[in-house]
Short mmCIF file of C-alpha atoms and ligand atoms in Angstrom, two decimals:
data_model
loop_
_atom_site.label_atom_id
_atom_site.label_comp_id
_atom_site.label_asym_id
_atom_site.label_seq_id
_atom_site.Cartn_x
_atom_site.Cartn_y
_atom_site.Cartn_z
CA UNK T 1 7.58 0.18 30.62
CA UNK T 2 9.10 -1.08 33.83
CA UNK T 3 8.29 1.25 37.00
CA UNK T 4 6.09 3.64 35.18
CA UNK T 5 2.97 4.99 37.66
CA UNK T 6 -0.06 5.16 37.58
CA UNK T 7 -1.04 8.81 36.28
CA UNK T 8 -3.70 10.02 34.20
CA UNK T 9 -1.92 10.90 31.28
CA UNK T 10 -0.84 6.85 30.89
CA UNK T 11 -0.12 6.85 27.20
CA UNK T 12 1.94 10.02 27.30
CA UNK T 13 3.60 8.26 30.28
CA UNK T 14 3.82 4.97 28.27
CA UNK T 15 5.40 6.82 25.37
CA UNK T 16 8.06 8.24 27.75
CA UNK T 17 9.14 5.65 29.21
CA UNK T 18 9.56 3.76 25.95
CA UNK T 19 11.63 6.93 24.29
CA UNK T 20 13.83 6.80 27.85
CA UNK T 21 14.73 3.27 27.59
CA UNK T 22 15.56 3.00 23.77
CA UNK T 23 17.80 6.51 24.40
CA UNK T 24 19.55 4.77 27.60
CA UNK T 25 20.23 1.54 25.41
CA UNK T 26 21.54 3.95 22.87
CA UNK T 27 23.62 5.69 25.03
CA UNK T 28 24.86 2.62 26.60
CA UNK T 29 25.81 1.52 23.36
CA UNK T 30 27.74 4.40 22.29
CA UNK T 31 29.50 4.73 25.62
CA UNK T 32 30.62 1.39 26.17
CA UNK T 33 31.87 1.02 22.73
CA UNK T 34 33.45 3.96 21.98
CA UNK T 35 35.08 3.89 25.14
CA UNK T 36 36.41 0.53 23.98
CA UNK T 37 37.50 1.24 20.49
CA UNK T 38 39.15 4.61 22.21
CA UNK T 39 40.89 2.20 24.41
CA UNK T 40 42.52 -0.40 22.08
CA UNK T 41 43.24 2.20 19.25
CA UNK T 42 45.51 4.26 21.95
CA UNK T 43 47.56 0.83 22.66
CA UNK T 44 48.80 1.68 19.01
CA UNK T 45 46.70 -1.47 17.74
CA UNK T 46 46.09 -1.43 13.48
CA UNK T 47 42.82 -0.05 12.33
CA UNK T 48 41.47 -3.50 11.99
CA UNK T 49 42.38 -4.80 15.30
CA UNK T 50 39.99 -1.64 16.29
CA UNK T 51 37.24 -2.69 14.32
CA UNK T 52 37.25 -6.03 15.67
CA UNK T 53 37.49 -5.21 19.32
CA UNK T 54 34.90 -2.36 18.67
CA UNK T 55 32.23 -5.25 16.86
CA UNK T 56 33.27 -7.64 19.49
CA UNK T 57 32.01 -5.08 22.04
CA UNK T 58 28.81 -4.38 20.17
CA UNK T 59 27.48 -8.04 20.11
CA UNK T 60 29.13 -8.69 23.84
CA UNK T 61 27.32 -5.45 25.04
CA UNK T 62 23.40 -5.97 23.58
CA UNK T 63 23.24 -9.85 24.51
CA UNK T 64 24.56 -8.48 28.04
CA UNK T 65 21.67 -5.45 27.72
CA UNK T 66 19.10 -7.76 26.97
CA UNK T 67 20.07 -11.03 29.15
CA UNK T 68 20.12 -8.53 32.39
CA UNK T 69 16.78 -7.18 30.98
CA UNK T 70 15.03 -10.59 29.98
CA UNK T 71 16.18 -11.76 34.07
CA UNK T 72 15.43 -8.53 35.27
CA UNK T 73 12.08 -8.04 33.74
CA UNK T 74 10.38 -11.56 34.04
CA UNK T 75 11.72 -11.63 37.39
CA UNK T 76 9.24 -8.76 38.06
CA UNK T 77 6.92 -10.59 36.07
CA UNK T 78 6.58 -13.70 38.23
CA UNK T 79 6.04 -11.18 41.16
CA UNK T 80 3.09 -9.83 39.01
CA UNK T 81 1.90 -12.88 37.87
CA UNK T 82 1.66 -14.42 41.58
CA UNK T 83 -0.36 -11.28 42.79
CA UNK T 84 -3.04 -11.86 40.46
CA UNK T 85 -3.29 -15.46 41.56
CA UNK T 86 -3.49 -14.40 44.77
CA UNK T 87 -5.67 -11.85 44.21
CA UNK T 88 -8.38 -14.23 41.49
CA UNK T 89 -8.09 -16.65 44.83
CA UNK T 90 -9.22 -13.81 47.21
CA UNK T 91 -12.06 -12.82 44.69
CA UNK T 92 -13.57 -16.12 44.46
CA UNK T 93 -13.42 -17.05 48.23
CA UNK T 94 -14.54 -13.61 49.69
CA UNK T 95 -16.43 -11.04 47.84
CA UNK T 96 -17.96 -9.20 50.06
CA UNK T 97 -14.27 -8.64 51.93
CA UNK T 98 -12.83 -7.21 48.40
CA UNK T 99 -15.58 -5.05 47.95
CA UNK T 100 -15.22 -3.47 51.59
CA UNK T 101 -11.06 -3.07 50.51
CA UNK T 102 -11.30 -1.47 47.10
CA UNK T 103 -13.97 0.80 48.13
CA UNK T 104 -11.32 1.17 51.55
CA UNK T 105 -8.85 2.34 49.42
CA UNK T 106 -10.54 5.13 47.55
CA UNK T 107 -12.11 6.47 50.70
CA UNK T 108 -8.07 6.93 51.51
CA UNK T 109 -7.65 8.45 48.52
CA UNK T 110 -10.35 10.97 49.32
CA UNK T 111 -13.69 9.35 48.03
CA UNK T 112 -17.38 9.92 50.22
CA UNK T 113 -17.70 6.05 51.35
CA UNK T 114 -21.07 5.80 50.32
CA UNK T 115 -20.37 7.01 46.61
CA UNK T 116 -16.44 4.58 47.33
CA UNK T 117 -18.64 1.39 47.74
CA UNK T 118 -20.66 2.15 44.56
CA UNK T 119 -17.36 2.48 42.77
CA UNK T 120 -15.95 -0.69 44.18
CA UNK T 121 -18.98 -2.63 43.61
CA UNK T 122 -19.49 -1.27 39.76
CA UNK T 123 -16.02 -1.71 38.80
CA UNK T 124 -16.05 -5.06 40.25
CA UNK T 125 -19.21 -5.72 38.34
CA UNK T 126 -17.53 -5.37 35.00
CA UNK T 127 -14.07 -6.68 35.96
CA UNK T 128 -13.12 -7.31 39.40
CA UNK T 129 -9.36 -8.72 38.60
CA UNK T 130 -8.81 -5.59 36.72
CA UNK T 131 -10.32 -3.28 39.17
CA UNK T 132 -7.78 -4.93 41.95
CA UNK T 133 -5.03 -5.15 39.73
CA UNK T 134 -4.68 -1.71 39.06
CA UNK T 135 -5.78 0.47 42.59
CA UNK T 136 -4.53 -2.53 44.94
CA UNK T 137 -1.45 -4.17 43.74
CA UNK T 138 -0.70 -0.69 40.66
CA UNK T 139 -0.45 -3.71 37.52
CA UNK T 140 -1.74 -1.74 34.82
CA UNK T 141 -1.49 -2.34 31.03
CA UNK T 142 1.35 0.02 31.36
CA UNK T 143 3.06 -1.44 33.85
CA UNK T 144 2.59 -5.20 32.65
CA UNK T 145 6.11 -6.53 32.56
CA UNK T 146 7.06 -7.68 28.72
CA UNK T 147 10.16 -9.61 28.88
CA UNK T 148 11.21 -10.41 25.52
CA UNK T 149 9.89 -7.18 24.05
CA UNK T 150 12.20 -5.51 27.12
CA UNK T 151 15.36 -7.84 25.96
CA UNK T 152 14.73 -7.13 22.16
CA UNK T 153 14.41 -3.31 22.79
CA UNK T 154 17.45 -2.87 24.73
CA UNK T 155 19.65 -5.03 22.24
CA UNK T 156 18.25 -3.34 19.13
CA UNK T 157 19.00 0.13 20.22
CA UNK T 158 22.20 -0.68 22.42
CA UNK T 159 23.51 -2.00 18.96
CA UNK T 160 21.97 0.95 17.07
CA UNK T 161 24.14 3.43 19.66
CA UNK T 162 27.36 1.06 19.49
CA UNK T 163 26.82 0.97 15.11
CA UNK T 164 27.64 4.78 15.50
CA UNK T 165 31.43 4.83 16.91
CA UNK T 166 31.99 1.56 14.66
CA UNK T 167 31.33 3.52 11.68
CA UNK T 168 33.43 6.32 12.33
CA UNK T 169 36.61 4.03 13.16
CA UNK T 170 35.68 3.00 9.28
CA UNK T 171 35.14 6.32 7.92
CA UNK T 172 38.20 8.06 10.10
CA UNK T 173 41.88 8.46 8.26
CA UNK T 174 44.09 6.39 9.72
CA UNK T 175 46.26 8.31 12.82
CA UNK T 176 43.18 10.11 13.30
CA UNK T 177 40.91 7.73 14.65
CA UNK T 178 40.92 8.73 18.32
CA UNK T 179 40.23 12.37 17.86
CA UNK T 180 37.62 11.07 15.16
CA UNK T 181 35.86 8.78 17.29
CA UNK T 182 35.44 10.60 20.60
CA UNK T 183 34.68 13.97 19.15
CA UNK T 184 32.03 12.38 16.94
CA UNK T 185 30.58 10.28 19.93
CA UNK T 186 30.58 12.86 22.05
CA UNK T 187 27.93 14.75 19.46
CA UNK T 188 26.02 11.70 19.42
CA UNK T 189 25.62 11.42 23.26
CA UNK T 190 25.05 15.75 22.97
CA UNK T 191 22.16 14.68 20.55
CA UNK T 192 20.49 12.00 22.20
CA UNK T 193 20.94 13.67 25.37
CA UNK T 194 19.28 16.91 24.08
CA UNK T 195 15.89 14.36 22.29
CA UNK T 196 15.47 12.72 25.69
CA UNK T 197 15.45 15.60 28.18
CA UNK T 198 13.11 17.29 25.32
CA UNK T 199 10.86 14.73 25.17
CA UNK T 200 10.44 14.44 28.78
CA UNK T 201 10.37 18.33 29.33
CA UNK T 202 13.90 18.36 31.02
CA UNK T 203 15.93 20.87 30.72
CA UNK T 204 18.11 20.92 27.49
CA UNK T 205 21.17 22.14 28.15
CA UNK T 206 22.13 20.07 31.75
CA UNK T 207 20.92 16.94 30.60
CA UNK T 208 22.69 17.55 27.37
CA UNK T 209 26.60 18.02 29.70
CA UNK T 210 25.31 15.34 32.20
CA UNK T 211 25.74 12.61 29.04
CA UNK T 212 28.91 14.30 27.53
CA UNK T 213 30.37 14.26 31.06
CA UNK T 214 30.40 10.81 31.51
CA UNK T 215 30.94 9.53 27.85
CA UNK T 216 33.94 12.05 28.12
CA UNK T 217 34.85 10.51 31.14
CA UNK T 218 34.97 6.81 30.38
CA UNK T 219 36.73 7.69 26.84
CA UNK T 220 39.38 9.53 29.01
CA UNK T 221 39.74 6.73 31.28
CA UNK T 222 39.90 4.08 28.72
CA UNK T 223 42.45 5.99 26.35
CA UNK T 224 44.93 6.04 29.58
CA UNK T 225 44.48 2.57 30.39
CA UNK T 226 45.34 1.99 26.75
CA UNK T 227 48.40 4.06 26.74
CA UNK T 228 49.53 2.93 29.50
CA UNK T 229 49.07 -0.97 28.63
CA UNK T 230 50.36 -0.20 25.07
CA UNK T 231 53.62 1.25 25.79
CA UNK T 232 53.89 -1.19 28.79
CA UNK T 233 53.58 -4.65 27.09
ZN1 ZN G 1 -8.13 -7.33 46.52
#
């Protein structure tokens, strides 16, 4: 996705930074709306009320996830987009100066110059927007900015992470809801915490209390606010 370098391993890379972003939206989602429903159900508010804040908060939160990322990621894809015009206009109006700076910028990367201009001047044989694209301005296939897939992903699993707290305000007996709610979202945030730092060979057990920390956190924050608004007004 977004930000992703250029490595050698790109599809593992690809696949990681695909996992990352639907376990952030996930994580966002459970967060922001358990925090919420935590909030309103420690203002004393009926079981319903809850649910109705807490669905309110799901739809508010994924069109917010995937406005910021539609703006966010064509934004970057205008930039993109302008650098290859650029870039066709340099081809077609001086060849023989883009050969001399591709082949320039493997002999920094620690090419022989003789062999660098032979791999500038095949690669540009085949496709020379590609070959620029990638070692001059780093646009690769992985890279290549997808807004509405980007805006789709992160409201899908935003709404996936925010389903989870929702359904335990349903399932939980009422006058147990907060205890319900956090502890259970707290294991969520454990769990998805624990996939993503596996999948990207992090270590298990800090990511894992990085996540609960701050879910814990905002649900802590929230529940005063509540209490202190629902006894107030
Ligand atoms: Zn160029």
């Amino acid at each position: 996705m977004r930000h992703v370098r250029l490595h050698p391993e790109s599809h593992l890379v690809g696949r990681i930074g695909w996992l990352r972003a639907a376990v952030l939206g996930a994580n966002d989602g459970i967060v922001s709306t358990a925090s919420l429903i935590v909030g309103v159900a420690a203002a004393a508010a009926t079981q319903n009320e809850v649910l109705i804040a807490g669905i309110a908060g799901l739809v508010a939160g994924a069109m917010s996830m995937a406005a910021g990322e539609y703006v966010s990621v064509s934004s970057q894809s205008d930039t993109e987009q302008a650098d290859l015009a650029r870039e066709r206009k340099e081809l077609s109006e001086n060849i023989g100066f883009e050969v001399d700076e591709l082949a320039e910028i493997y002999v920094k990367r620690g090419v022989d110059p003789v062999l660098a201009r032979q791999v500038a001047r095949q690669l540009m044989a085949k496709d020379a927007l590609g070959a620029h694209a990638r070692d001059e301005l780093g646009i690769s296939e992985v890279t290549a900015a997808r807004p509405v897939q980007a805006a789709l992903t992160s409201a899908a699993t935003f709404a996936v992470g925010a389903a989870l707290p929702l359904l335990m305000v349903v399932a939980a007996p009422v006058g147990m809801l907060v205890p319900i709610v956090s502890a259970a979202s707290l294991g969520f945030l454990a769990f998805l915490g624990a996939i993503g730092a596996k999948a990207g060979g992090a270590n298990v057990v800090r990511a894992t209390a990085r996540v609960t920390f701050w879910g814990a956190l905002a649900m802590a924050l929230t529940a005063g606010i509540g209490k202190l608004f629902g006894t107030v007004v």
